[in-house]
XYZ file of C-alpha atoms in Angstrom:
684
model
C -7.089 -25.152 11.830
C -8.369 -21.762 12.999
C -7.299 -18.987 10.617
C -6.149 -16.110 12.788
C -5.582 -12.710 11.184
C -2.046 -11.879 10.069
C -0.070 -10.425 12.954
C 1.509 -7.243 11.638
C 4.054 -4.749 12.934
C 4.801 -1.862 10.580
C 7.549 0.693 10.557
C 6.814 3.271 7.893
C 9.701 5.366 6.682
C 9.853 8.868 5.269
C 13.478 9.814 4.587
C 12.565 13.489 4.403
C 11.261 13.508 7.961
C 13.366 10.978 9.878
C 17.037 10.468 10.633
C 18.701 7.651 8.754
C 20.345 6.745 12.033
C 17.095 4.984 12.934
C 17.710 2.469 10.167
C 21.043 1.579 11.754
C 19.640 1.283 15.289
C 16.672 -0.920 14.413
C 17.572 -4.558 13.933
C 15.690 -7.605 12.711
C 16.215 -11.294 13.332
C 14.716 -14.492 11.960
C 15.775 -17.961 13.174
C 15.790 -21.539 11.920
C 14.951 -23.706 14.951
C 18.526 -25.004 15.191
C 20.120 -21.980 16.861
C 21.059 -20.453 13.509
C 19.712 -17.128 12.326
C 19.757 -14.237 9.892
C 19.951 -10.743 11.335
C 20.916 -7.216 10.452
C 19.916 -3.586 10.486
C 16.867 -2.411 8.576
C 19.214 -0.394 6.361
C 21.084 -3.525 5.285
C 24.395 -2.283 6.700
C 26.243 -4.706 8.980
C 27.055 -3.129 12.342
C 27.714 -6.209 14.512
C 29.993 -9.204 14.093
C 26.784 -11.260 14.388
C 25.017 -9.685 11.437
C 24.553 -11.727 8.310
C 22.026 -13.337 6.036
C 23.025 -16.823 7.145
C 24.616 -17.689 10.467
C 24.487 -21.477 10.279
C 24.211 -23.702 13.354
C 26.668 -26.513 12.653
C 27.729 -29.632 14.520
C 30.451 -29.433 17.176
C 33.133 -28.271 17.199
C 32.044 -25.541 14.761
C 28.883 -24.187 16.408
C 27.371 -21.103 14.803
C 29.266 -19.817 11.788
C 28.788 -16.673 9.715
C 28.412 -18.057 6.201
C 26.863 -15.135 4.315
C 27.557 -11.631 5.586
C 25.995 -9.157 3.202
C 24.410 -8.586 -0.178
C 24.651 -5.367 -2.171
C 21.365 -4.704 -3.959
C 20.970 -2.257 -6.799
C 18.539 -1.568 -9.632
C 19.813 -0.738 -13.132
C 17.259 0.998 -15.345
C 17.173 1.106 -19.148
C 18.722 4.585 -19.173
C 21.640 3.153 -17.116
C 20.676 4.933 -13.904
C 21.734 2.726 -10.985
C 19.917 2.922 -7.646
C 21.377 1.236 -4.582
C 18.863 -0.257 -2.137
C 21.110 -1.671 0.590
C 23.163 0.119 3.166
C 26.776 -0.931 2.945
C 30.350 -0.057 3.750
C 32.507 1.495 1.078
C 36.280 1.330 0.961
C 37.804 3.417 3.703
C 35.032 2.682 6.184
C 32.534 5.097 4.646
C 28.939 4.054 5.276
C 26.614 4.397 2.278
C 22.928 4.732 3.205
C 21.788 5.932 -0.200
C 19.207 3.157 -0.289
C 17.421 4.680 2.699
C 15.940 7.231 0.324
C 13.987 4.467 -1.429
C 12.788 2.488 1.572
C 9.124 3.088 2.288
C 8.288 0.473 4.892
C 9.699 -2.300 6.991
C 7.248 -4.714 8.559
C 6.899 -8.072 10.217
C 4.159 -10.382 8.972
C 3.662 -13.171 11.498
C 7.208 -12.401 12.610
C 8.789 -12.558 9.134
C 10.705 -9.466 7.895
C 9.624 -7.618 4.733
C 11.009 -4.446 3.124
C 9.185 -2.269 0.567
C 11.142 0.073 -1.729
C 9.853 2.764 -4.103
C 12.122 3.724 -7.005
C 10.663 5.695 -9.935
C 7.293 4.046 -10.571
C 8.487 0.727 -9.175
C 7.320 -0.737 -5.855
C 9.625 -3.613 -4.906
C 9.232 -6.031 -2.008
C 11.992 -8.039 -0.337
C 11.521 -10.953 2.098
C 13.888 -13.088 4.171
C 12.911 -16.530 5.421
C 14.841 -19.437 6.934
C 13.173 -22.800 6.265
C 12.633 -24.510 9.603
C 15.396 -26.874 10.786
C 17.650 -26.036 7.826
C 20.784 -23.945 7.575
C 19.269 -22.272 4.532
C 18.117 -18.750 3.758
C 15.845 -17.421 1.011
C 16.108 -13.732 0.082
C 13.215 -13.001 -2.274
C 12.357 -9.981 -4.430
C 9.141 -9.259 -6.325
C 7.523 -6.318 -8.081
C 4.314 -5.081 -6.446
C 3.550 -2.153 -8.770
C 5.013 -0.323 -11.755
C 5.587 -0.687 -15.460
C 9.358 -0.241 -15.360
C 11.272 -3.513 -15.278
C 14.855 -2.779 -14.212
C 17.626 -5.317 -13.814
C 18.397 -6.275 -10.211
C 22.070 -6.673 -9.373
C 22.924 -8.756 -6.286
C 26.526 -8.967 -5.107
C 26.953 -11.358 -2.146
C 29.931 -10.875 0.176
C 31.531 -13.283 2.640
C 33.853 -13.711 5.594
C 33.550 -17.238 6.952
C 34.147 -17.284 10.702
C 32.588 -18.386 13.939
C 30.011 -15.775 14.895
C 31.913 -14.908 18.096
C 35.255 -14.497 16.327
C 36.354 -10.851 15.902
C 35.706 -9.329 12.509
C 39.424 -9.080 11.742
C 39.971 -12.818 12.295
C 38.658 -16.010 10.757
C 38.827 -17.496 7.287
C 39.259 -14.536 4.961
C 38.908 -14.785 1.195
C 39.521 -15.384 -1.560
C 37.470 -18.565 -1.586
C 37.067 -21.263 -4.204
C 34.077 -20.849 -6.504
C 32.574 -23.805 -8.342
C 29.682 -23.434 -10.787
C 27.607 -26.219 -12.344
C 24.223 -25.704 -14.032
C 23.288 -22.590 -12.089
C 24.518 -23.957 -8.781
C 27.390 -22.139 -7.110
C 29.569 -23.566 -4.322
C 31.760 -21.163 -2.356
C 34.345 -22.728 -0.066
C 37.388 -21.534 1.887
C 40.769 -22.383 0.414
C 41.663 -24.444 3.482
C 39.390 -27.020 5.159
C 37.443 -26.349 8.309
C 34.181 -24.818 7.181
C 31.583 -26.327 4.867
C 30.911 -24.915 1.423
C 28.139 -22.380 0.995
C 25.779 -23.332 -1.819
C 23.978 -20.588 -3.739
C 21.485 -20.386 -6.567
C 19.146 -17.794 -8.048
C 15.715 -19.034 -9.039
C 12.365 -17.663 -10.227
C 13.647 -15.184 -12.818
C 16.198 -15.219 -15.611
C 19.658 -14.395 -14.282
C 23.338 -14.356 -15.178
C 26.238 -14.662 -12.756
C 29.326 -12.602 -13.602
C 32.635 -13.589 -12.045
C 34.188 -10.350 -10.862
C 35.957 -11.114 -7.602
C 36.895 -8.286 -5.302
C 37.732 -7.517 -1.708
C 35.753 -4.988 0.271
C 38.344 -3.569 2.685
C 37.960 -1.571 5.880
C 34.411 -2.617 6.693
C 33.596 -0.900 9.981
C 31.221 -2.593 12.421
C 30.069 0.399 14.427
C 28.381 -1.450 17.317
C 31.483 -3.588 17.850
C 33.451 -0.351 17.994
C 31.142 1.122 20.632
C 31.465 -2.082 22.695
C 35.254 -1.967 22.672
C 35.897 -4.878 20.312
C 37.813 -5.229 17.048
C 35.609 -3.417 14.567
C 37.320 -3.305 11.176
C 37.597 -6.215 8.763
C 37.145 -7.114 5.142
C 34.665 -9.062 3.037
C 35.200 -10.935 -0.214
C 32.806 -11.221 -3.128
C 33.203 -13.635 -6.073
C 30.951 -11.669 -8.410
C 27.331 -10.698 -8.906
C 23.991 -11.899 -10.211
C 22.144 -9.868 -12.834
C 18.441 -10.660 -12.499
C 15.776 -9.728 -15.031
C 12.818 -8.810 -12.843
C 9.431 -9.787 -14.227
C 5.912 -9.038 -13.088
C 4.182 -11.804 -11.168
C 7.527 -13.565 -10.723
C 9.638 -13.744 -7.574
C 13.413 -13.766 -7.811
C 14.909 -15.700 -4.871
C 18.559 -15.927 -3.951
C 19.062 -19.088 -1.893
C 22.120 -19.862 0.228
C 22.687 -22.961 2.327
C 25.214 -25.236 3.983
C 22.894 -28.211 3.399
C 23.309 -30.728 0.585
C 21.726 -29.736 -2.697
C 19.179 -32.551 -2.322
C 17.924 -30.877 0.875
C 18.069 -27.345 -0.499
C 15.930 -28.274 -3.498
C 13.260 -30.360 -1.748
C 11.056 -27.254 -1.682
C 11.141 -24.503 -4.244
C 11.056 -20.900 -3.017
C 7.264 -20.618 -3.226
C 6.742 -23.894 -1.381
C 9.256 -22.940 1.303
C 7.411 -19.668 1.985
C 4.036 -21.435 2.062
C 5.393 -24.056 4.464
C 6.806 -21.443 6.824
C 3.540 -19.508 6.780
C 1.662 -22.707 7.599
C 4.054 -23.489 10.454
C 3.537 -20.047 11.918
C -0.238 -20.319 11.578
C -0.071 -23.536 13.583
C 1.994 -21.759 16.243
C -0.832 -19.303 16.818
C -3.465 -22.041 16.749
C -1.604 -23.941 19.467
C -1.250 -20.922 21.781
C -3.803 -20.262 24.478
C -6.650 -18.054 23.139
C -5.441 -14.850 24.814
C -2.099 -15.165 22.986
C -3.435 -15.404 19.425
C -3.961 -11.740 18.552
C -2.258 -8.393 18.981
C 0.736 -7.873 21.241
C 0.763 -11.355 22.833
C 0.596 -12.915 19.357
C 3.711 -10.955 18.402
C 5.406 -12.353 21.498
C 4.269 -15.857 20.551
C 6.259 -15.497 17.333
C 9.157 -13.953 19.254
C 9.057 -16.933 21.641
C 9.437 -19.320 18.714
C 12.924 -17.961 18.034
C 14.307 -19.413 21.265
C 12.979 -22.997 21.254
C 15.452 -25.057 19.249
C 16.569 -28.539 18.322
C 20.285 -28.121 19.077
C 22.465 -28.838 16.058
C 25.076 -31.548 16.284
C 24.266 -33.195 19.630
C 24.012 -36.581 17.982
C 24.536 -38.756 21.068
C 21.902 -36.801 22.945
C 19.478 -37.126 20.043
C 20.073 -40.890 19.766
C 19.431 -41.328 23.481
C 16.236 -39.279 23.327
C 14.986 -41.086 20.227
C 15.514 -44.440 21.898
C 13.042 -43.348 24.591
C 10.585 -41.902 22.074
C 11.612 -38.324 22.853
C 13.122 -35.427 20.939
C 15.880 -33.097 22.070
C 14.802 -29.522 22.705
C 16.418 -26.641 24.511
C 16.123 -22.855 24.763
C 18.580 -20.297 23.439
C 18.936 -17.669 26.170
C 19.353 -14.721 23.816
C 20.387 -13.547 20.374
C 22.900 -13.023 19.148
C 25.567 -14.513 21.395
C 23.988 -16.693 24.096
C 23.739 -20.460 23.878
C 21.326 -22.532 25.980
C 21.515 -21.781 29.709
C 19.863 -23.897 32.382
C 18.642 -20.984 34.479
C 17.207 -19.035 31.561
C 15.569 -22.162 30.193
C 13.742 -22.988 33.413
C 12.626 -19.414 34.062
C 11.452 -19.042 30.453
C 9.708 -22.382 30.066
C 6.213 -21.230 31.024
C 6.157 -18.085 28.898
C 7.889 -19.549 25.858
C 6.512 -23.071 25.702
C 3.447 -23.436 27.944
C 1.582 -20.190 27.268
C 2.289 -20.773 23.579
C 0.785 -24.268 23.740
C 4.023 -26.135 23.046
C 3.594 -28.469 25.991
C 5.039 -31.478 24.185
C 8.266 -29.580 23.595
C 8.266 -28.321 27.191
C 8.304 -31.963 28.275
C 11.181 -32.655 25.908
C 13.121 -29.742 27.432
C 12.604 -30.919 31.022
C 13.579 -34.489 30.213
C 16.584 -33.302 28.172
C 17.963 -31.315 31.102
C 17.187 -34.110 33.589
C 19.598 -36.322 31.693
C 22.408 -33.829 32.330
C 22.046 -33.678 36.132
C 25.440 -34.213 37.758
C 26.045 -34.187 41.528
C 22.598 -32.698 42.041
C 23.057 -29.843 39.547
C 21.756 -29.111 36.068
C 24.122 -27.325 33.673
C 24.472 -23.599 33.901
C 25.192 -23.463 30.173
C 26.353 -25.402 27.125
C 29.356 -23.629 25.581
C 29.199 -22.870 21.864
C 30.203 -25.852 19.728
C 30.408 -28.287 22.655
C 28.170 -31.119 23.825
C 28.911 -31.101 27.571
C 27.617 -28.469 29.944
C 29.235 -26.329 32.640
C 27.719 -26.583 36.112
C 28.749 -23.411 37.951
C 25.302 -22.328 39.140
C 23.470 -22.459 42.453
C 19.996 -21.515 41.235
C 19.400 -23.120 37.823
C 18.719 -26.484 39.467
C 16.234 -24.936 41.887
C 14.424 -23.284 38.976
C 14.064 -26.802 37.543
C 11.569 -27.605 40.343
C 9.599 -24.467 39.513
C 9.556 -25.224 35.774
C 8.324 -28.775 36.368
C 5.563 -27.483 38.633
C 4.357 -25.060 35.946
C 4.534 -27.831 33.342
C 2.360 -30.094 35.500
C -0.107 -27.238 36.015
C -0.645 -27.022 32.251
C -0.417 -30.724 31.365
C -1.035 -32.969 34.418
C 1.641 -35.217 32.886
C 2.109 -37.632 35.783
C 4.308 -39.907 33.662
C 6.994 -37.236 33.409
C 6.687 -36.532 37.135
C 7.117 -40.251 37.857
C 10.192 -40.364 35.616
C 11.784 -37.233 37.079
C 10.965 -37.660 40.776
C 14.047 -39.847 41.465
C 16.163 -37.114 39.866
C 14.533 -34.469 42.065
C 15.129 -36.565 45.185
C 18.765 -36.976 44.161
C 19.040 -33.202 43.728
C 17.533 -32.564 47.160
C 19.866 -35.076 48.812
C 22.942 -33.551 47.204
C 21.929 -30.098 48.426
C 21.246 -31.335 51.948
C 24.650 -32.981 52.298
C 26.593 -30.598 50.045
C 27.779 -30.617 46.452
C 30.052 -28.703 44.095
C 30.995 -25.044 44.597
C 30.296 -25.276 48.333
C 26.547 -25.487 47.725
C 25.165 -26.953 50.961
C 22.522 -26.629 53.626
C 23.887 -25.091 56.805
C 23.096 -27.606 59.577
C 22.710 -24.758 62.089
C 19.736 -23.042 60.435
C 18.629 -25.159 57.450
C 19.362 -22.369 54.949
C 21.130 -23.004 51.662
C 24.600 -21.502 51.362
C 26.774 -21.309 48.274
C 29.969 -19.775 47.037
C 33.403 -20.693 45.781
C 36.303 -18.326 45.215
C 36.411 -17.069 41.640
C 32.891 -18.231 40.762
C 29.643 -16.348 40.311
C 26.874 -18.835 41.073
C 23.701 -16.747 41.146
C 21.963 -15.079 38.203
C 23.953 -11.928 38.996
C 26.946 -13.538 37.345
C 29.067 -10.819 35.712
C 32.767 -11.616 35.737
C 35.665 -9.832 34.071
C 38.947 -11.721 34.330
C 39.371 -12.446 38.042
C 36.866 -9.764 39.027
C 33.551 -11.240 40.154
C 31.393 -8.119 40.197
C 28.600 -9.381 42.480
C 29.944 -12.547 44.170
C 26.996 -12.824 46.619
C 28.674 -15.737 48.409
C 26.767 -16.872 51.448
C 23.017 -17.360 51.834
C 21.416 -15.409 49.002
C 17.779 -14.404 49.354
C 16.423 -15.824 46.074
C 18.465 -19.029 46.446
C 16.710 -19.704 49.735
C 13.303 -18.706 48.384
C 13.850 -21.201 45.557
C 15.182 -23.844 47.964
C 12.094 -23.592 50.163
C 9.804 -23.659 47.129
C 11.634 -26.714 45.772
C 11.412 -28.554 49.097
C 7.687 -27.910 49.348
C 7.138 -29.092 45.786
C 9.159 -32.290 46.074
C 7.569 -33.081 49.443
C 4.136 -32.795 47.838
C 5.106 -34.908 44.853
C 6.594 -37.570 47.126
C 3.321 -37.707 49.080
C 1.351 -38.006 45.850
C 3.617 -40.836 44.680
C 3.367 -42.668 48.014
C 6.915 -41.902 49.233
C 5.995 -40.944 52.791
C 9.554 -41.060 54.131
C 10.941 -38.451 51.745
C 7.770 -36.365 51.960
C 8.186 -35.984 55.715
C 11.940 -35.400 55.464
C 11.608 -32.597 52.908
C 8.578 -31.123 54.646
C 10.589 -30.842 57.849
C 13.543 -29.301 55.992
C 11.199 -26.780 54.384
C 9.705 -25.743 57.727
C 13.141 -25.256 59.226
C 14.297 -23.199 56.255
C 11.169 -21.039 56.416
C 11.540 -20.362 60.130
C 15.189 -19.403 59.745
C 14.512 -17.332 56.641
C 11.968 -15.130 58.379
C 14.242 -14.725 61.351
C 17.440 -14.038 59.414
C 16.476 -12.141 56.254
C 14.174 -9.407 57.525
C 15.901 -6.004 57.451
C 13.656 -4.055 59.788
C 15.361 -0.680 59.281
C 14.655 -0.790 55.550
C 11.367 -2.684 55.573
C 12.698 -5.210 53.065
C 14.919 -8.294 52.906
C 18.676 -8.630 53.113
C 20.134 -9.682 49.783
C 22.651 -12.073 51.370
C 23.113 -13.185 54.962
C 26.305 -14.687 56.371
C 28.292 -13.163 53.534
C 31.402 -15.164 52.686
C 30.504 -17.599 55.442
C 30.802 -14.995 58.200
C 27.936 -15.352 60.654
C 25.951 -12.138 61.005
C 27.622 -10.419 58.051
C 24.562 -9.331 56.090
C 24.250 -7.407 52.819
C 21.455 -4.822 53.004
C 21.658 -3.824 49.314
C 18.118 -3.377 48.031
C 17.821 -5.681 45.031
C 14.937 -7.341 43.165
C 16.026 -10.817 44.292
C 13.873 -10.494 47.409
C 10.676 -10.582 45.342
C 11.015 -14.336 44.841
C 10.314 -14.772 48.540
C 6.755 -13.698 47.617
C 6.297 -14.499 43.922
C 6.961 -18.245 43.866
C 4.241 -20.864 44.251
C 5.281 -21.476 47.870
C 6.350 -18.068 49.262
C 8.885 -18.370 52.049
C 8.269 -14.891 53.484
C 5.566 -14.366 56.121
C 2.547 -12.741 54.498
C 2.495 -9.828 56.934
C 5.721 -8.553 55.320
C 4.728 -8.893 51.670
C 3.254 -5.426 51.328
C 6.341 -3.688 52.686
C 8.692 -5.543 50.334
C 6.530 -4.861 47.281
C 6.197 -1.183 48.184
C 9.964 -0.790 48.563
C 10.546 -2.557 45.231
C 8.003 -0.300 43.543
C 9.589 2.823 44.991
C 13.266 1.999 44.438
C 13.502 -0.598 41.679
C 10.501 -0.454 39.347
C 10.779 1.263 35.958
C 8.589 1.186 32.862
C 10.726 -1.570 31.266
C 11.510 -3.822 34.217
C 13.302 -3.622 37.533
C 16.628 -2.112 38.455
C 19.132 -4.637 39.711
C 20.196 -2.287 42.520
C 18.574 0.644 44.259
C 19.776 4.124 43.181
C 20.624 5.001 46.777
C 23.378 2.370 46.924
C 26.973 3.626 46.498
C 27.693 0.965 43.839
C 24.712 1.977 41.690
C 25.481 2.404 37.981
C 22.675 4.047 35.978
C 24.082 3.536 32.454
C 24.889 0.272 30.693
C 27.360 1.147 27.937
C 31.001 1.290 26.958
C 33.539 -1.523 26.774
C 33.140 -4.945 28.367
C 34.524 -3.889 31.738
C 32.208 -0.892 31.935
C 29.186 -2.941 30.926
C 29.942 -5.806 33.298
C 30.488 -3.300 36.085
C 26.932 -2.028 35.567
C 25.253 -5.309 34.524
C 23.791 -6.082 37.960
C 24.547 -2.810 39.689
C 21.501 -0.835 38.630
C 20.903 -1.938 35.036
C 17.218 -2.716 34.402
C 16.227 -6.274 33.489
C 12.971 -6.745 31.620
C 12.415 -10.308 32.854
C 12.110 -9.126 36.454
C 8.749 -7.547 35.658
C 7.351 -11.097 35.865
C 8.104 -11.761 39.540
C 7.130 -8.183 40.375
C 3.691 -8.679 38.801
C 3.355 -12.003 40.628
C 4.209 -10.380 43.945
C 1.944 -7.404 43.241
C -1.023 -9.671 42.575
C -0.391 -11.596 45.781
C -0.584 -8.337 47.713
C -3.378 -6.914 45.509
C -5.210 -10.005 44.177
C -8.075 -8.000 42.670
C -5.918 -5.450 40.861
C -5.125 -6.994 37.494
C -5.695 -3.627 35.855
C -3.069 -2.042 38.072
C -0.655 -4.859 37.341
C -1.219 -4.498 33.584
C -0.059 -0.874 33.774
C 3.420 -2.096 34.678
C 3.581 -3.722 31.230
C 2.135 -0.977 29.053
C 5.461 0.226 27.563
C 6.494 -3.157 26.169
C 4.221 -3.084 23.092
C 5.937 0.165 22.132
C 9.365 -1.384 22.724
C 8.627 -4.000 20.053
C 9.101 -1.201 17.521
C 12.538 -0.282 18.874
C 15.922 -2.018 18.857
C 15.141 -5.633 17.941
C 11.900 -5.248 15.980
C 9.211 -7.607 17.248
C 11.099 -8.804 20.311
C 12.297 -7.627 23.734
C 15.812 -6.605 24.709
C 17.866 -8.070 27.511
C 18.571 -4.939 29.589
C 17.974 -1.193 29.755
C 19.647 1.808 31.323
C 18.472 2.378 34.880
C 17.494 5.978 34.263
C 15.268 7.535 31.644
C 15.022 7.296 28.710
C 15.984 3.683 29.486
C 17.996 2.940 26.350
C 18.142 -0.776 25.593
C 21.367 -2.777 25.729
C 22.710 -6.303 25.699
C 20.980 -8.824 23.449
C 18.321 -7.501 21.092
C 16.205 -10.611 21.773
C 16.249 -12.250 25.217
C 14.323 -15.413 26.059
C 13.297 -14.591 29.604
C 12.383 -11.010 28.685
C 9.928 -12.280 26.074
C 8.741 -15.144 28.289
C 8.035 -13.143 31.415
C 6.370 -10.232 29.647
C 4.133 -12.632 27.698
C 3.289 -14.661 30.788
C 2.534 -11.529 32.804
C 0.436 -10.028 30.018
C -1.737 -13.142 29.917
C -1.921 -13.268 33.713
C -3.205 -9.687 33.876
C -5.815 -10.112 31.127
């Protein structure tokens, strides 16, 4: 194994020179490969319903459950001075950030979060790790420097609930506490959730039963987003830990059986996770093993999961010698989405050298094809998908093509080709949600009342913000690309009949596309033609969707028009952190993504910048300017800086459409990370 240097991202902290607000706005996340995670603010204060030291990914119907919300950390010195290290809510909703005065640094080492505190002559380090494929968390403390040996007090606090459930709902305490030989089980009074198992190891400790409620905990980000934002936590007591030099005190919490929890001690668990991460870098392509792309390689690892609790799916895969893998679309609240998975596959799994898992993902989704469609998403805590999407299935063709480019895995192609033919046939004759090829022009139409079938899928109640029913530009770019790909694969596999049929359908779609979609007055492409099925009703909104007519492997747009489209996109849509979803000169343009759900959904695809769209823009740019990799790289130069903002070490979902482009949505988004990493490597 090649030993790459430790990949480091540091955030130094001087409380005399910086606002403590920064410690509330910067968030960290570490995941467990099951969809579970630990996440919070650098200060330690919980500001989202999703924050906690263990959000366990449990079998259906539970899904992801907040099992350990918070821990109060304080140091008690021999003269009885008590220093608090963690940010926390006090009764009455008062936020205590006293511990910010002692924080000296937060950093990621190979993607793992570490805090360093300085109190008196003591330098104390804290780490959080989640052993891979376990619903377990280790929170570890060790002395780096100093002669003073204070007592560390750790008071864990809980509110068991599904991670989407509002903070004022769920299974509130008190809970039942059982203690046997230094093992502590905490369980709700009524059944429904598993017990949380806790133990303190590595240093001498005493647990004191001193139960109390922590009322009026205010989750400030939930408040700003218009959700319930005040709840309560319950704590059974606290650990008193005698810190010792050259010893690490580790508080372990888990929903696993004790036999699983104790397979590895804390030191072995850390060593194993470090080894796993070293192998991740070794597997990545050489350009992704150092610096910024190496950071994104670790960020990419957060999204590739073995979904918890899909036992039938796992049994079926195992019978064929496969494993189940999927991709979480974003943290904290997304599950696995078909569209996001297929768009992200190259950047997350192929650039990072995880080709075996990429094959698992493709074959997993192929099993779920119904009526020529792959699932749009798998709802939390369920095992069956929802299929309301017109483009996810077409991205499946693209993802398979990129997989074959990296692997030349003809066996998987042979296995999946009948599925692809079935998909093509369903689209040609029509399938769910009025997805069908128009026999008059060979273009793919879609749309059903009350549904949002493209990636611009915001919906609030009955309000579909951007319905885009009709013949959408990227749907037809993807349809043409898919037809060309399956025609080629059929030829290669000796299926001449289907190869000719799909080749002819592709030519007809291309001819009609170039006739119907060109908006001469604007020098770019219509976003939708035949809106709502009305012939000649065309939407001239300038959106980034048109770039796929150039960026895909088989571009549907005539080459003579590429330059004009790219120039318009650069002028009207491009920002330093991605592309606007709508041009500022459109009357529906919304420059700010903030406020309650209705306000955010109203802006989600009406101007809001999406980081993932920088990928197709770079692709299109390099097709117009094939020798200008340096110019293309400049479009990415802000992203390394962004890794120090918002979600540390990862890339946000969306940004405001105007400067200073504040981030919003998920703090860690799969296709944002995937497309920036892929584009960075492409422009090397």
